[in-house]
Amino acid sequence: MTEAFISYSRKDKEFVKKLYDALKEQKREVWVDWKGIPSTAEWRKEIYEAIEATDNFIFIISPNSVASKICGEELGHALKHNKRLVPIVWQDADNVDDQLAKIQYIFFQESNDFNTALRSLLEALDTDLEHVKEHTRLLMLALEWEEKKRNSSYLLQGSQLEEAEQWLTKGTGKNPLPTTLQQDYIGESRKAQRARYKTKLIGLTTAFVISAGSAIIAVIGWKEADRQRITAAKSELQALISASDAGFTANRDTIDALIAGLKAAKKLKELEKDKITIPPDDRAKVMTVLGQAIYWVRERNSLNDSDAIRSVSFSPDGEILATGGANRMVKLWNKHGRLLHTLEGHQDNVMSVSFSADSQILASASLDGTVKLWNRQGQLFQTFDIKTGVRAVSFSPDGKTLASGSEDNSVRLWNRERQQPQILNRHTDEINTYQVNSVSFSPDSQMIAIAVGNSVKLRQLDGGEISLNGHNAAISQVAFSRDGQTIATASDDKTVKLWHKDGTEITTLTGHDGEVNSISFSPDNKSLISGSKDGTAILWNIENLTLDGLTARGCDWLHDYLTNNTNAQGYASEDHLCDRVRTQTGS
């Protein structure tokens, strides 16, 4: 493992050579391609493995590196594995990647003192050094486990597992964040250890039955196994707390953060039922991670907006939340709920907002008959005048197309090549009195789902269309799963339906007491969350088509805890968060 990997353009090699030599003089282990790749090696594989094995990813910013495809690929691999980024400015450049641009630069330009800049770089490399080195070590172990097809013999055991779980807990909110693979690796290690303890306990119990003379040994063994079981359960609770907080902090996996938070609350209930003492700080942490995850699925006017919010959209980079509502305004918030900008210009209710794939453009649709495009600083730069109320707007995942759905039953598609939109055939016949309520693109951007009245039209952008029919009331939202194989529809008939992409119905999910107006798939496609006008959100396990998470009684317990525990009063005062999330088991 090395301390830093340097990503640069060959055109800037003279500067990089000076930087490399200066770091070597400071006894720093640095990887650079002219030193690290054997002459007969496959260079791309060597580079990727070097990135995985390094603690820090130094990116030399210049017009040459920003334009370099290879540098972009190296940065992408570093981001994939949550490597800590250290951006160094050698020459001013435009179009720097967003993930680099949001980090404090270290300036090594010719106008800057080289030694002063070098000291700043060394300080950056030494920040949270222990956390970063452990991140690299666990990543290497997890990648080896993955490469060996998740063979259990490569999992952590004993003190190594406990140290990894402590790292996951203590590192909450620190950069670099744990990767999903690291969390899976630690979680599977704990499961395997629990299984070994269970086997050991069975063996000890059997020995007790067979030989009374072994009774003392069996009792001692049972107590030790029980102690280890309790330790494992507490460690699992800590891991769930960390997973929820990490997912929320990264702000890319808010649904996963909610799932982990619910599991943490369930585990806390189980431990208290077994009369296992849990430190007050750990109870408070459970309330914190569950509270912040639920925050974004609570009633939408919880962002201190005095008027009803009609639509919410997270930017793909997880940094900005946009809301549109009945006050004719669009508002931009940061991920902690602080208002950044108020966007004025619409003359009627804003019904839908959507960010582009690169997070740089926000589209807003209004009943005033317009779609407006804004930059992320809140500045208006384009208006599409449609002349009829617009209820839905959505960017395609590839960023090439913008779709809007209107009250004249039509969908308009804009792209960069066409000055005028493509108007998809207006839906007539039996649904000619309905407006388009929702539009959603498939992950490959080749299909669009259009919710019109009680029906959804699945239309290939190059032709062909099929209908999804089965709801008894208007469909409020339609969404594709992350793999594009499943479609979910939310309806005013209080149900959610799942469909294959060929149009066949999979199942109907019932459980809400009011109209369902919001749905979202988890990133791993295993869960679906639905929100209703009855004030609840339901988390569904769609792998086995059951409701998932806490029981209704568990929810009552959480309500009581929030209400009576002084450490949780901040959450109890926020309309009793548990009343906003109702999750049940399949029974």
Short mmCIF file of N, CA and C in Angstrom, two decimals, residues 102 139 141 160 253 317 330 335 360 413 424 438 447 488 548 556:
data_model
loop_
_atom_site.label_atom_id
_atom_site.label_comp_id
_atom_site.label_asym_id
_atom_site.label_seq_id
_atom_site.Cartn_x
_atom_site.Cartn_y
_atom_site.Cartn_z
N LYS A 102 -15.49 20.55 -5.44
CA LYS A 102 -16.09 20.87 -4.14
C LYS A 102 -15.09 20.70 -2.99
N LEU A 139 -10.42 -2.13 2.30
CA LEU A 139 -10.81 -2.19 0.89
C LEU A 139 -10.06 -3.30 0.18
N LEU A 141 -8.78 -6.04 1.48
CA LEU A 141 -9.30 -7.32 1.94
C LEU A 141 -10.67 -7.61 1.32
N GLN A 160 -9.77 -8.88 14.65
CA GLN A 160 -9.77 -8.15 13.39
C GLN A 160 -11.17 -7.65 13.04
N ASP A 253 -27.65 7.46 -0.96
CA ASP A 253 -28.42 6.28 -0.65
C ASP A 253 -29.37 6.55 0.51
N ASP A 317 -25.61 14.45 -7.47
CA ASP A 317 -24.41 14.48 -6.64
C ASP A 317 -24.74 14.56 -5.15
N VAL A 330 -39.77 27.90 -6.73
CA VAL A 330 -38.88 26.76 -6.60
C VAL A 330 -37.84 27.14 -5.57
N LYS A 335 -28.22 19.71 1.75
CA LYS A 335 -28.66 18.40 2.22
C LYS A 335 -28.99 18.38 3.71
N GLN A 360 -26.21 19.95 -12.93
CA GLN A 360 -25.96 21.36 -13.24
C GLN A 360 -27.22 22.12 -13.65
N LEU A 413 -40.70 16.11 -25.86
CA LEU A 413 -39.32 15.74 -25.65
C LEU A 413 -38.41 16.78 -26.27
N LEU A 424 -45.06 13.51 -28.55
CA LEU A 424 -45.54 12.14 -28.66
C LEU A 424 -47.06 12.17 -28.88
N SER A 438 -47.32 11.96 -14.61
CA SER A 438 -45.95 11.57 -14.29
C SER A 438 -45.26 11.05 -15.55
N MET A 447 -36.54 4.15 -22.99
CA MET A 447 -37.99 3.99 -22.82
C MET A 447 -38.49 5.06 -21.86
N ALA A 488 -42.84 0.44 -11.07
CA ALA A 488 -43.79 0.59 -9.97
C ALA A 488 -44.72 1.75 -10.27
N ASP A 548 -41.53 -4.80 5.17
CA ASP A 548 -40.26 -5.06 5.84
C ASP A 548 -40.08 -4.11 7.01
N ASP A 556 -44.95 1.41 17.91
CA ASP A 556 -45.48 1.98 19.15
C ASP A 556 -44.36 2.16 20.17
#
